[in-house]
PDB file of C-alpha atoms in Angstrom:
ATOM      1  CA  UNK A1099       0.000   0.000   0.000  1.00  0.00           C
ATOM      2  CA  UNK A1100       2.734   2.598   0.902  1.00  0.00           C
ATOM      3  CA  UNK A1101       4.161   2.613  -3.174  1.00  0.00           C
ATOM      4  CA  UNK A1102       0.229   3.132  -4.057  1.00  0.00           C
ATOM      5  CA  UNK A1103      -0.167   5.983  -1.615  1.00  0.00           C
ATOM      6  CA  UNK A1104       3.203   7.734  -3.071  1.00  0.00           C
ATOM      7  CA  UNK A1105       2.422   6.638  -6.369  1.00  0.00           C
ATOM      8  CA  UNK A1106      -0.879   8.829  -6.521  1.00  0.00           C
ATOM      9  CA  UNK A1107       1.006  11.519  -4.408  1.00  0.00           C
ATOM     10  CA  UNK A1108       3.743  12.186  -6.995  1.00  0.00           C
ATOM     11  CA  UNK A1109       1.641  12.338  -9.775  1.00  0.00           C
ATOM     12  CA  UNK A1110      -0.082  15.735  -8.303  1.00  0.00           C
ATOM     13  CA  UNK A1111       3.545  17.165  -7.908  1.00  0.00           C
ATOM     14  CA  UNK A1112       5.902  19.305 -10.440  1.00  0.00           C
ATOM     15  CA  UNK A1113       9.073  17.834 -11.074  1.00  0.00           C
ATOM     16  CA  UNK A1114      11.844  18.681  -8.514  1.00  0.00           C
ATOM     17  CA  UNK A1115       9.540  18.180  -5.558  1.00  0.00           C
ATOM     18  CA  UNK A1116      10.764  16.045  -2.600  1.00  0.00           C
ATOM     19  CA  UNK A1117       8.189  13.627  -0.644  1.00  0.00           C
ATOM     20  CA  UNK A1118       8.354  12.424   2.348  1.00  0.00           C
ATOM     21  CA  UNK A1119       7.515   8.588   3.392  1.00  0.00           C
ATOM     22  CA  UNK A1120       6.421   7.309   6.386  1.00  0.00           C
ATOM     23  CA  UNK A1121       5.130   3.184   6.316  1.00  0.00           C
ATOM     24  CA  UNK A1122       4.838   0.385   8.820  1.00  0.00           C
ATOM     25  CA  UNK A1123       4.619  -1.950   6.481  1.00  0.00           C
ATOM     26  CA  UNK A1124       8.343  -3.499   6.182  1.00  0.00           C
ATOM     27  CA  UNK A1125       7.978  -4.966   2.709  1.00  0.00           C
ATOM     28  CA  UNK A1126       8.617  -0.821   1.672  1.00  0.00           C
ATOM     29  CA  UNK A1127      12.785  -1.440   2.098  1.00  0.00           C
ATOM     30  CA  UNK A1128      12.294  -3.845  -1.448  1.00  0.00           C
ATOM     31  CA  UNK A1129       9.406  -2.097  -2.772  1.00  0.00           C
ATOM     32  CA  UNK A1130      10.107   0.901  -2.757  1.00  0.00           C
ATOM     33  CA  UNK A1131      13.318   1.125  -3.997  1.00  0.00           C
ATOM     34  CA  UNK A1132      11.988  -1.322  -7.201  1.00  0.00           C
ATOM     35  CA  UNK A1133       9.416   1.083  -7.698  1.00  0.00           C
ATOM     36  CA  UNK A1134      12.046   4.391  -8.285  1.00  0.00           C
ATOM     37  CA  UNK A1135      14.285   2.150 -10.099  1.00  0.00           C
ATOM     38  CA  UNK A1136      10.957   1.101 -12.816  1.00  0.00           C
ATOM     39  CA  UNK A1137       9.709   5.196 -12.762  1.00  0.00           C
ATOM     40  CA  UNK A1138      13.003   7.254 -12.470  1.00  0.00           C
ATOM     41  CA  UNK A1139      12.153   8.817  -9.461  1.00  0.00           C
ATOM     42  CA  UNK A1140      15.127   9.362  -7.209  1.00  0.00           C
ATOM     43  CA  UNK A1141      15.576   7.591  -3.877  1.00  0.00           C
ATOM     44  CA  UNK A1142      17.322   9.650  -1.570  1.00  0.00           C
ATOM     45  CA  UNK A1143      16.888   7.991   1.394  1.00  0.00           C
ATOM     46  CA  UNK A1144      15.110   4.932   3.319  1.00  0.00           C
ATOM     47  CA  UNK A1145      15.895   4.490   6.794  1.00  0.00           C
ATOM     48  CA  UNK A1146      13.836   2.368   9.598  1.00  0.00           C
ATOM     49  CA  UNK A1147      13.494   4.166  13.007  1.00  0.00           C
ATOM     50  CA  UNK A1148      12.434   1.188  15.076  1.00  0.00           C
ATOM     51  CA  UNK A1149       8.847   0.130  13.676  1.00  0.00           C
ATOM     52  CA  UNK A1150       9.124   3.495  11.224  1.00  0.00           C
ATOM     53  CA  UNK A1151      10.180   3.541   7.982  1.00  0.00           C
ATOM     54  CA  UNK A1152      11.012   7.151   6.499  1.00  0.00           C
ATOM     55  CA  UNK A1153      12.134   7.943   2.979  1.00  0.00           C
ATOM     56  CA  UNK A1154      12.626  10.757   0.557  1.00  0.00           C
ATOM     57  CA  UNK A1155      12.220  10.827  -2.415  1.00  0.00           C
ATOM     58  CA  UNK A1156      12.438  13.016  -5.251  1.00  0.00           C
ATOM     59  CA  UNK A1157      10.106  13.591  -8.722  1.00  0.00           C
ATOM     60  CA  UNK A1158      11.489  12.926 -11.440  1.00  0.00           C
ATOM     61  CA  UNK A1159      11.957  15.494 -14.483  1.00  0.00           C
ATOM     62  CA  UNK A1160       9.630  14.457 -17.320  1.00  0.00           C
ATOM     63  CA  UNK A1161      11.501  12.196 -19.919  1.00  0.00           C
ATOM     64  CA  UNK A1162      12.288  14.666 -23.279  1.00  0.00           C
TER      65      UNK A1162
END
């Protein structure tokens, strides 16, 4: 669910912006990275604060 949630986020976003994560659900470490990786979105950071997971990451410019 978290890479749904960000998914629908980013798309209401200009290019440039940075979002902020925050998911319980552990499977986010894998997915989320994947899901930059497959979109071109840039992961800047994931990190787990105990049952936490924060990242950042940043829109993507549109492909020219």
């Amino acid at each position: 669910v978290p890479i749904l949630e960000i998914a629908k986020a980013v798309r209401r976003l200009t290019p440039g912006t940075l979002v902020e994560l925050l998911a319980t659900d552990p499977g986010v470490a894998q997915d989320l990275p994947a899901w930059c990786d497959a979109t071109g979105h840039h992961l800047l950071r994931l990190e787990r604060r105990e049952a936490l997971w924060v990242a950042w990451v940043r829109k993507a410019e549109p492909a020219r």
